[in-house]
Amino acid sequence: LLGAAFRRVEASQDGKVKLPAAELDLLKVLEQARDVMTRVLVSGDREILKELFGGSCTRTGQIRAILDALRLSSDRAKDQ
């Protein structure tokens, strides 16, 4: 879901209508991911922590790679 939303933003860079919609969709997915990670960290449930963040850290690495590569329009770059 996150990867697909990121690819949609990348594919819409020249679209004046599609880009803002794609960016908002991606930001919603990132918001949901942030909320899940925060809830898990606050819960302290070691099994869920290991499942989400342990092992190869693939999920964390994917999120980090997307955040590093993400280019938002000036309208969205200020969003928090």
PDB file of C-alpha atoms in Angstrom:
ATOM      1  CA  LEU A   1       0.000   0.000   0.000  1.00  0.00           C
ATOM      2  CA  LEU A   2       2.769   2.425   0.925  1.00  0.00           C
ATOM      3  CA  GLY A   3       4.894   1.489  -2.061  1.00  0.00           C
ATOM      4  CA  ALA A   4       1.952   1.832  -4.438  1.00  0.00           C
ATOM      5  CA  ALA A   5       1.071   5.264  -3.041  1.00  0.00           C
ATOM      6  CA  PHE A   6       4.702   6.362  -3.429  1.00  0.00           C
ATOM      7  CA  ARG A   7       4.853   5.126  -7.037  1.00  0.00           C
ATOM      8  CA  ARG A   8       1.657   7.039  -7.788  1.00  0.00           C
ATOM      9  CA  VAL A   9       3.260  10.261  -6.501  1.00  0.00           C
ATOM     10  CA  GLU A  10       6.350   9.622  -8.591  1.00  0.00           C
ATOM     11  CA  ALA A  11       4.254   8.951 -11.694  1.00  0.00           C
ATOM     12  CA  SER A  12       2.166  12.102 -11.146  1.00  0.00           C
ATOM     13  CA  GLN A  13       4.996  14.639 -10.829  1.00  0.00           C
ATOM     14  CA  ASP A  14       3.902  16.519 -13.969  1.00  0.00           C
ATOM     15  CA  GLY A  15       0.175  16.407 -13.235  1.00  0.00           C
ATOM     16  CA  LYS A  16      -1.431  19.512 -11.806  1.00  0.00           C
ATOM     17  CA  VAL A  17      -4.530  17.607 -10.710  1.00  0.00           C
ATOM     18  CA  LYS A  18      -3.210  14.090 -10.124  1.00  0.00           C
ATOM     19  CA  LEU A  19      -0.161  15.108  -8.079  1.00  0.00           C
ATOM     20  CA  PRO A  20      -2.008  16.781  -5.185  1.00  0.00           C
ATOM     21  CA  ALA A  21      -4.417  13.841  -4.921  1.00  0.00           C
ATOM     22  CA  ALA A  22      -1.559  11.318  -5.023  1.00  0.00           C
ATOM     23  CA  GLU A  23       0.385  13.265  -2.395  1.00  0.00           C
ATOM     24  CA  LEU A  24      -2.607  13.418  -0.062  1.00  0.00           C
ATOM     25  CA  ASP A  25      -3.166   9.679  -0.466  1.00  0.00           C
ATOM     26  CA  LEU A  26       0.480   8.976   0.361  1.00  0.00           C
ATOM     27  CA  LEU A  27       0.414  11.287   3.372  1.00  0.00           C
ATOM     28  CA  LYS A  28      -2.684   9.477   4.668  1.00  0.00           C
ATOM     29  CA  VAL A  29      -0.902   6.123   4.367  1.00  0.00           C
ATOM     30  CA  LEU A  30       2.165   7.521   6.128  1.00  0.00           C
ATOM     31  CA  GLU A  31      -0.067   8.939   8.870  1.00  0.00           C
ATOM     32  CA  GLN A  32      -1.644   5.529   9.414  1.00  0.00           C
ATOM     33  CA  ALA A  33       1.791   3.873   9.535  1.00  0.00           C
ATOM     34  CA  ARG A  34       2.992   6.447  12.060  1.00  0.00           C
ATOM     35  CA  ASP A  35      -0.066   5.888  14.241  1.00  0.00           C
ATOM     36  CA  VAL A  36       0.353   2.103  14.207  1.00  0.00           C
ATOM     37  CA  MET A  37       4.058   2.353  15.046  1.00  0.00           C
ATOM     38  CA  THR A  38       3.344   4.788  17.878  1.00  0.00           C
ATOM     39  CA  ARG A  39       0.619   2.576  19.366  1.00  0.00           C
ATOM     40  CA  VAL A  40       2.868  -0.478  19.244  1.00  0.00           C
ATOM     41  CA  LEU A  41       5.795   1.343  20.822  1.00  0.00           C
ATOM     42  CA  VAL A  42       3.595   2.758  23.595  1.00  0.00           C
ATOM     43  CA  SER A  43       1.982  -0.632  24.248  1.00  0.00           C
ATOM     44  CA  GLY A  44       5.370  -2.205  24.950  1.00  0.00           C
ATOM     45  CA  ASP A  45       4.124  -5.547  23.571  1.00  0.00           C
ATOM     46  CA  ARG A  46       7.412  -7.246  22.765  1.00  0.00           C
ATOM     47  CA  GLU A  47       5.892  -9.807  20.380  1.00  0.00           C
ATOM     48  CA  ILE A  48       4.285  -7.161  18.188  1.00  0.00           C
ATOM     49  CA  LEU A  49       7.450  -5.057  18.367  1.00  0.00           C
ATOM     50  CA  LYS A  50       9.517  -8.011  17.178  1.00  0.00           C
ATOM     51  CA  GLU A  51       7.048  -8.772  14.389  1.00  0.00           C
ATOM     52  CA  LEU A  52       6.978  -5.180  13.120  1.00  0.00           C
ATOM     53  CA  PHE A  53      10.520  -3.979  13.787  1.00  0.00           C
ATOM     54  CA  GLY A  54      12.627  -7.050  14.497  1.00  0.00           C
ATOM     55  CA  GLY A  55      14.441  -9.439  12.252  1.00  0.00           C
ATOM     56  CA  SER A  56      15.518  -7.959   8.960  1.00  0.00           C
ATOM     57  CA  CYS A  57      13.873  -4.544   9.614  1.00  0.00           C
ATOM     58  CA  THR A  58      12.492  -4.650   6.061  1.00  0.00           C
ATOM     59  CA  ARG A  59       9.407  -2.612   6.918  1.00  0.00           C
ATOM     60  CA  THR A  60      11.385   0.076   8.679  1.00  0.00           C
ATOM     61  CA  GLY A  61      13.870   0.194   5.810  1.00  0.00           C
ATOM     62  CA  GLN A  62      11.119   0.528   3.214  1.00  0.00           C
ATOM     63  CA  ILE A  63       9.506   3.414   5.066  1.00  0.00           C
ATOM     64  CA  ARG A  64      12.867   5.124   5.472  1.00  0.00           C
ATOM     65  CA  ALA A  65      13.732   4.677   1.783  1.00  0.00           C
ATOM     66  CA  ILE A  66      10.412   6.166   0.719  1.00  0.00           C
ATOM     67  CA  LEU A  67      10.791   9.121   3.076  1.00  0.00           C
ATOM     68  CA  ASP A  68      14.331   9.753   1.800  1.00  0.00           C
ATOM     69  CA  ALA A  69      13.277   9.612  -1.864  1.00  0.00           C
ATOM     70  CA  LEU A  70       9.996  11.482  -1.499  1.00  0.00           C
ATOM     71  CA  ARG A  71       9.664  14.796  -3.342  1.00  0.00           C
ATOM     72  CA  LEU A  72       6.513  16.647  -2.352  1.00  0.00           C
ATOM     73  CA  SER A  73       5.166  19.733  -4.085  1.00  0.00           C
ATOM     74  CA  SER A  74       5.665  23.012  -2.283  1.00  0.00           C
ATOM     75  CA  ASP A  75       2.011  22.934  -1.191  1.00  0.00           C
ATOM     76  CA  ARG A  76       2.454  19.589   0.579  1.00  0.00           C
ATOM     77  CA  ALA A  77       6.037  19.982   1.787  1.00  0.00           C
ATOM     78  CA  LYS A  78       4.794  22.106   4.703  1.00  0.00           C
ATOM     79  CA  ASP A  79       2.211  19.525   5.837  1.00  0.00           C
ATOM     80  CA  GLN A  80       2.952  17.783   9.105  1.00  0.00           C
TER      81      GLN A  80
END
